[in-house]
PDB file of C-alpha atoms and ligand atoms in Angstrom:
ATOM      1  CA  MET A   1     -26.264   4.904  32.438  1.00  0.00           C
ATOM      2  CA  SER A   2     -29.741   3.583  31.571  1.00  0.00           C
ATOM      3  CA  THR A   3     -31.562   4.779  28.434  1.00  0.00           C
ATOM      4  CA  ASN A   4     -34.891   6.453  28.940  1.00  0.00           C
ATOM      5  CA  ILE A   5     -37.138   4.696  26.417  1.00  0.00           C
ATOM      6  CA  SER A   6     -40.054   7.027  27.087  1.00  0.00           C
ATOM      7  CA  SER A   7     -37.971  10.004  25.755  1.00  0.00           C
ATOM      8  CA  ALA A   8     -37.628   8.379  22.268  1.00  0.00           C
ATOM      9  CA  PRO A   9     -39.682  10.277  19.637  1.00  0.00           C
ATOM     10  CA  LYS A  10     -43.056   8.660  19.170  1.00  0.00           C
ATOM     11  CA  LYS A  11     -44.086   7.593  15.667  1.00  0.00           C
ATOM     12  CA  GLY A  12     -47.421   8.625  14.263  1.00  0.00           C
ATOM     13  CA  PHE A  13     -50.057   6.071  13.321  1.00  0.00           C
ATOM     14  CA  PHE A  14     -49.409   6.394   9.551  1.00  0.00           C
ATOM     15  CA  GLU A  15     -45.648   6.140   9.981  1.00  0.00           C
ATOM     16  CA  GLN A  16     -46.075   2.897  11.901  1.00  0.00           C
ATOM     17  CA  PHE A  17     -48.796   1.511   9.677  1.00  0.00           C
ATOM     18  CA  LEU A  18     -47.166   2.284   6.327  1.00  0.00           C
ATOM     19  CA  LEU A  19     -43.590   1.413   7.448  1.00  0.00           C
ATOM     20  CA  LEU A  20     -42.323   4.664   5.942  1.00  0.00           C
ATOM     21  CA  GLU A  21     -38.759   4.187   7.177  1.00  0.00           C
ATOM     22  CA  LEU A  22     -38.553   0.802   5.521  1.00  0.00           C
ATOM     23  CA  LEU A  23     -39.795   2.309   2.264  1.00  0.00           C
ATOM     24  CA  LYS A  24     -37.244   5.148   2.529  1.00  0.00           C
ATOM     25  CA  GLY A  25     -34.438   2.577   2.904  1.00  0.00           C
ATOM     26  CA  MET A  26     -35.699   0.576  -0.078  1.00  0.00           C
ATOM     27  CA  TRP A  27     -35.949   3.737  -2.170  1.00  0.00           C
ATOM     28  CA  LEU A  28     -32.314   4.551  -1.387  1.00  0.00           C
ATOM     29  CA  THR A  29     -31.249   1.015  -2.388  1.00  0.00           C
ATOM     30  CA  LEU A  30     -33.209   1.289  -5.622  1.00  0.00           C
ATOM     31  CA  LYS A  31     -31.591   4.649  -6.463  1.00  0.00           C
ATOM     32  CA  TYR A  32     -28.071   3.203  -6.106  1.00  0.00           C
ATOM     33  CA  THR A  33     -28.909   0.010  -8.016  1.00  0.00           C
ATOM     34  CA  PHE A  34     -28.773   1.831 -11.347  1.00  0.00           C
ATOM     35  CA  LYS A  35     -25.751   4.051 -10.585  1.00  0.00           C
ATOM     36  CA  PRO A  36     -22.265   3.040 -11.818  1.00  0.00           C
ATOM     37  CA  LYS A  37     -20.483   0.676  -9.438  1.00  0.00           C
ATOM     38  CA  VAL A  38     -17.731   2.174  -7.278  1.00  0.00           C
ATOM     39  CA  THR A  39     -16.444  -1.103  -5.858  1.00  0.00           C
ATOM     40  CA  VAL A  40     -14.070  -3.581  -7.531  1.00  0.00           C
ATOM     41  CA  GLN A  41     -13.858  -7.356  -7.145  1.00  0.00           C
ATOM     42  CA  TYR A  42     -10.445  -7.426  -5.441  1.00  0.00           C
ATOM     43  CA  PRO A  43      -8.231  -9.473  -5.851  1.00  0.00           C
ATOM     44  CA  LEU A  44      -9.650 -10.401  -9.272  1.00  0.00           C
ATOM     45  CA  GLU A  45      -9.703  -6.725 -10.209  1.00  0.00           C
ATOM     46  CA  ARG A  46      -7.107  -4.204  -9.096  1.00  0.00           C
ATOM     47  CA  GLU A  47      -7.445  -0.450  -8.944  1.00  0.00           C
ATOM     48  CA  SER A  48      -4.516   1.612 -10.165  1.00  0.00           C
ATOM     49  CA  VAL A  49      -3.187   3.983  -7.545  1.00  0.00           C
ATOM     50  CA  HIS A  50      -2.310   7.690  -7.705  1.00  0.00           C
ATOM     51  CA  PRO A  51       1.137   8.376  -9.284  1.00  0.00           C
ATOM     52  CA  ASN A  52       2.314   9.893  -5.982  1.00  0.00           C
ATOM     53  CA  TYR A  53       1.384   6.776  -4.016  1.00  0.00           C
ATOM     54  CA  ARG A  54       4.219   5.522  -1.816  1.00  0.00           C
ATOM     55  CA  GLY A  55       4.173   1.763  -2.227  1.00  0.00           C
ATOM     56  CA  ILE A  56       6.710  -0.985  -1.688  1.00  0.00           C
ATOM     57  CA  LEU A  57      10.282   0.266  -2.075  1.00  0.00           C
ATOM     58  CA  ARG A  58      12.417  -0.736  -5.031  1.00  0.00           C
ATOM     59  CA  VAL A  59      16.125  -0.181  -5.688  1.00  0.00           C
ATOM     60  CA  ASP A  60      17.761  -0.068  -9.104  1.00  0.00           C
ATOM     61  CA  GLU A  61      20.890  -2.102  -8.462  1.00  0.00           C
ATOM     62  CA  SER A  62      22.614  -0.903 -11.641  1.00  0.00           C
ATOM     63  CA  THR A  63      22.527   2.796 -10.662  1.00  0.00           C
ATOM     64  CA  CYS A  64      23.036   2.637  -6.877  1.00  0.00           C
ATOM     65  CA  ILE A  65      26.413   4.106  -5.893  1.00  0.00           C
ATOM     66  CA  ALA A  66      26.304   2.825  -2.293  1.00  0.00           C
ATOM     67  CA  CYS A  67      26.557   6.318  -0.816  1.00  0.00           C
ATOM     68  CA  TYR A  68      24.654   5.322   2.373  1.00  0.00           C
ATOM     69  CA  LEU A  69      22.514   8.477   2.303  1.00  0.00           C
ATOM     70  CA  CYS A  70      19.241   6.514   2.342  1.00  0.00           C
ATOM     71  CA  GLU A  71      20.462   4.369   5.235  1.00  0.00           C
ATOM     72  CA  LYS A  72      21.522   7.437   7.221  1.00  0.00           C
ATOM     73  CA  ILE A  73      18.323   9.437   6.726  1.00  0.00           C
ATOM     74  CA  CYS A  74      15.908   6.590   7.459  1.00  0.00           C
ATOM     75  CA  PRO A  75      14.189   7.511  10.752  1.00  0.00           C
ATOM     76  CA  ASP A  76      13.320   3.892  11.467  1.00  0.00           C
ATOM     77  CA  LYS A  77      16.687   2.323  10.628  1.00  0.00           C
ATOM     78  CA  CYS A  78      15.117  -0.203   8.301  1.00  0.00           C
ATOM     79  CA  ILE A  79      17.668   0.141   5.476  1.00  0.00           C
ATOM     80  CA  HIS A  80      20.973  -1.718   5.695  1.00  0.00           C
ATOM     81  CA  LEU A  81      23.584  -1.837   2.978  1.00  0.00           C
ATOM     82  CA  GLU A  82      27.248  -2.429   2.307  1.00  0.00           C
ATOM     83  CA  GLY A  83      29.178  -1.143  -0.651  1.00  0.00           C
ATOM     84  CA  GLU A  84      32.605  -1.519  -2.189  1.00  0.00           C
ATOM     85  CA  ARG A  85      34.677  -0.100  -5.030  1.00  0.00           C
ATOM     86  CA  GLY A  86      35.407  -2.093  -8.126  1.00  0.00           C
ATOM     87  CA  TYR A  87      34.120  -3.144 -11.528  1.00  0.00           C
ATOM     88  CA  THR A  88      30.752  -4.770 -11.952  1.00  0.00           C
ATOM     89  CA  LYS A  89      28.379  -5.098 -14.882  1.00  0.00           C
ATOM     90  CA  GLY A  90      30.786  -3.285 -17.190  1.00  0.00           C
ATOM     91  CA  LYS A  91      31.244  -0.140 -15.090  1.00  0.00           C
ATOM     92  CA  GLY A  92      33.605   0.990 -12.397  1.00  0.00           C
ATOM     93  CA  GLY A  93      32.900   2.832  -9.152  1.00  0.00           C
ATOM     94  CA  LYS A  94      31.089   2.079  -5.961  1.00  0.00           C
ATOM     95  CA  TYR A  95      28.225  -0.401  -5.863  1.00  0.00           C
ATOM     96  CA  ALA A  96      26.130  -2.141  -3.252  1.00  0.00           C
ATOM     97  CA  THR A  97      27.237  -5.635  -2.290  1.00  0.00           C
ATOM     98  CA  TYR A  98      24.216  -6.194  -0.104  1.00  0.00           C
ATOM     99  CA  PHE A  99      21.150  -4.110   0.508  1.00  0.00           C
ATOM    100  CA  TYR A 100      18.014  -4.898   2.399  1.00  0.00           C
ATOM    101  CA  ILE A 101      14.934  -3.049   3.557  1.00  0.00           C
ATOM    102  CA  ASP A 102      12.648  -4.218   6.340  1.00  0.00           C
ATOM    103  CA  HIS A 103       9.182  -3.236   5.120  1.00  0.00           C
ATOM    104  CA  ALA A 104       7.657  -4.321   8.429  1.00  0.00           C
ATOM    105  CA  ARG A 105       9.361  -1.323  10.065  1.00  0.00           C
ATOM    106  CA  CYS A 106       9.159   1.116   7.158  1.00  0.00           C
ATOM    107  CA  LEU A 107       7.022   4.237   7.674  1.00  0.00           C
ATOM    108  CA  PHE A 108       6.700   4.849   3.920  1.00  0.00           C
ATOM    109  CA  CYS A 109       7.790   8.419   4.633  1.00  0.00           C
ATOM    110  CA  GLY A 110       9.653   8.845   1.322  1.00  0.00           C
ATOM    111  CA  LEU A 111      12.820  10.370   2.864  1.00  0.00           C
ATOM    112  CA  CYS A 112      15.110   7.720   1.349  1.00  0.00           C
ATOM    113  CA  GLU A 113      13.672   8.387  -2.101  1.00  0.00           C
ATOM    114  CA  GLU A 114      14.086  12.139  -1.671  1.00  0.00           C
ATOM    115  CA  VAL A 115      17.707  12.012  -0.571  1.00  0.00           C
ATOM    116  CA  CYS A 116      19.025   9.563  -3.183  1.00  0.00           C
ATOM    117  CA  PRO A 117      21.347  11.509  -5.545  1.00  0.00           C
ATOM    118  CA  VAL A 118      20.830   9.104  -8.469  1.00  0.00           C
ATOM    119  CA  ASP A 119      17.106   8.241  -8.043  1.00  0.00           C
ATOM    120  CA  SER A 120      18.060   4.658  -7.403  1.00  0.00           C
ATOM    121  CA  ILE A 121      15.655   4.008  -4.539  1.00  0.00           C
ATOM    122  CA  TYR A 122      12.003   4.762  -5.138  1.00  0.00           C
ATOM    123  CA  HIS A 123       8.498   3.929  -4.011  1.00  0.00           C
ATOM    124  CA  SER A 124       6.727   1.683  -6.499  1.00  0.00           C
ATOM    125  CA  ASN A 125       2.955   1.668  -6.878  1.00  0.00           C
ATOM    126  CA  GLU A 126       2.714  -1.857  -5.463  1.00  0.00           C
ATOM    127  CA  TYR A 127       0.590  -2.099  -2.343  1.00  0.00           C
ATOM    128  CA  GLU A 128       0.266  -5.830  -1.712  1.00  0.00           C
ATOM    129  CA  ALA A 129       2.821  -6.148   1.056  1.00  0.00           C
ATOM    130  CA  ALA A 130       1.003  -8.575   3.357  1.00  0.00           C
ATOM    131  CA  VAL A 131       3.114 -11.548   4.451  1.00  0.00           C
ATOM    132  CA  TYR A 132       2.662 -14.455   6.851  1.00  0.00           C
ATOM    133  CA  ASN A 133       5.865 -13.834   8.822  1.00  0.00           C
ATOM    134  CA  ARG A 134       8.043 -10.793   9.481  1.00  0.00           C
ATOM    135  CA  ALA A 135      11.105 -12.308   7.776  1.00  0.00           C
ATOM    136  CA  ASP A 136       9.295 -12.205   4.413  1.00  0.00           C
ATOM    137  CA  ALA A 137       8.830  -8.438   4.790  1.00  0.00           C
ATOM    138  CA  VAL A 138      12.613  -8.024   4.542  1.00  0.00           C
ATOM    139  CA  HIS A 139      13.500  -7.542   0.881  1.00  0.00           C
ATOM    140  CA  ASP A 140      17.061  -8.148  -0.276  1.00  0.00           C
ATOM    141  CA  LEU A 141      18.752  -6.578  -3.294  1.00  0.00           C
ATOM    142  CA  ARG A 142      17.419  -9.213  -5.699  1.00  0.00           C
ATOM    143  CA  ILE A 143      13.792  -8.574  -4.669  1.00  0.00           C
ATOM    144  CA  LEU A 144      14.323  -4.813  -4.437  1.00  0.00           C
ATOM    145  CA  ASP A 145      15.708  -4.747  -7.965  1.00  0.00           C
ATOM    146  CA  SER A 146      13.258  -7.062  -9.727  1.00  0.00           C
ATOM    147  CA  GLY A 147      10.157  -6.722  -7.535  1.00  0.00           C
ATOM    148  CA  HIS A 148       8.468  -9.206  -5.243  1.00  0.00           C
ATOM    149  CA  ASN A 149       6.024 -11.879  -6.351  1.00  0.00           C
ATOM    150  CA  ILE A 150       2.408 -10.810  -6.688  1.00  0.00           C
ATOM    151  CA  VAL A 151      -0.209 -13.539  -7.051  1.00  0.00           C
ATOM    152  CA  HIS A 152      -2.566 -12.797  -9.940  1.00  0.00           C
ATOM    153  CA  TYR A 153      -5.925 -14.450  -9.433  1.00  0.00           C
ATOM    154  CA  GLU A 154      -8.192 -15.418 -12.301  1.00  0.00           C
ATOM    155  CA  ARG A 155     -11.853 -16.314 -12.451  1.00  0.00           C
TER     156      ARG A 155
HETATM  157  S1  SF4 B   1      10.325   5.250   3.396  1.00  0.00           S
HETATM  158 FE1  SF4 B   1      11.118   6.243   5.278  1.00  0.00          FE
HETATM  159  S2  SF4 B   1      11.021   4.643   6.830  1.00  0.00           S
HETATM  160 FE2  SF4 B   1      10.852   3.612   4.841  1.00  0.00          FE
HETATM  161  S3  SF4 B   1      12.920   3.041   4.307  1.00  0.00           S
HETATM  162 FE3  SF4 B   1      12.560   5.049   3.387  1.00  0.00          FE
HETATM  163  S4  SF4 B   1      13.311   6.526   4.905  1.00  0.00           S
HETATM  164 FE4  SF4 B   1      13.069   4.549   5.951  1.00  0.00          FE
HETATM  165  S1  SF4 B   2      20.901   6.910  -1.516  1.00  0.00           S
HETATM  166 FE1  SF4 B   2      20.575   5.956  -3.526  1.00  0.00          FE
HETATM  167  S2  SF4 B   2      22.634   5.681  -4.361  1.00  0.00           S
HETATM  168 FE2  SF4 B   2      22.856   6.074  -2.179  1.00  0.00          FE
HETATM  169  S3  SF4 B   2      22.910   4.006  -1.259  1.00  0.00           S
HETATM  170 FE3  SF4 B   2      20.786   4.690  -1.199  1.00  0.00          FE
HETATM  171  S4  SF4 B   2      19.893   3.872  -3.075  1.00  0.00           S
HETATM  172 FE4  SF4 B   2      22.084   3.778  -3.331  1.00  0.00          FE
END
């Protein structure tokens, strides 16, 4: 469909001569120049997120009782674990022998966190989950327990 140029509103002589629209734009820029900044110099500066933010999942290995509830409720089947009975770290009972979460498939829906009877699995406030290959998005028990590496940049 062609645009009818003749239907565009015509500018008056003074508007054209004084470049009023340009001045309006410059006035707006000037107004915001002296207002407090709302942007941060990421990744040198990091904003803290809301306490309810659902970030990268973490699992507290010492409290997990390998009940499989999180694995069963996950709608995307991205949690896999195995557990066994025995003694480990000074306590008896059931514990996870392996546990991994594929963050590339995770919906960050929070169902696993909600269903856990011992608050072992939870969403952290970490949001830097970008990786170069899908395999690195799979976090095993060691990473889930202690957290993944975050590069801290300095000036
Ligand atoms: S947040 Fe949702 S999709 Fe992700 S692991 Fe938990 S239950 Fe599965
Ligand atoms: S629901 Fe909680 S206790 Fe049960 S296996 Fe998952 S993390 Fe462990």
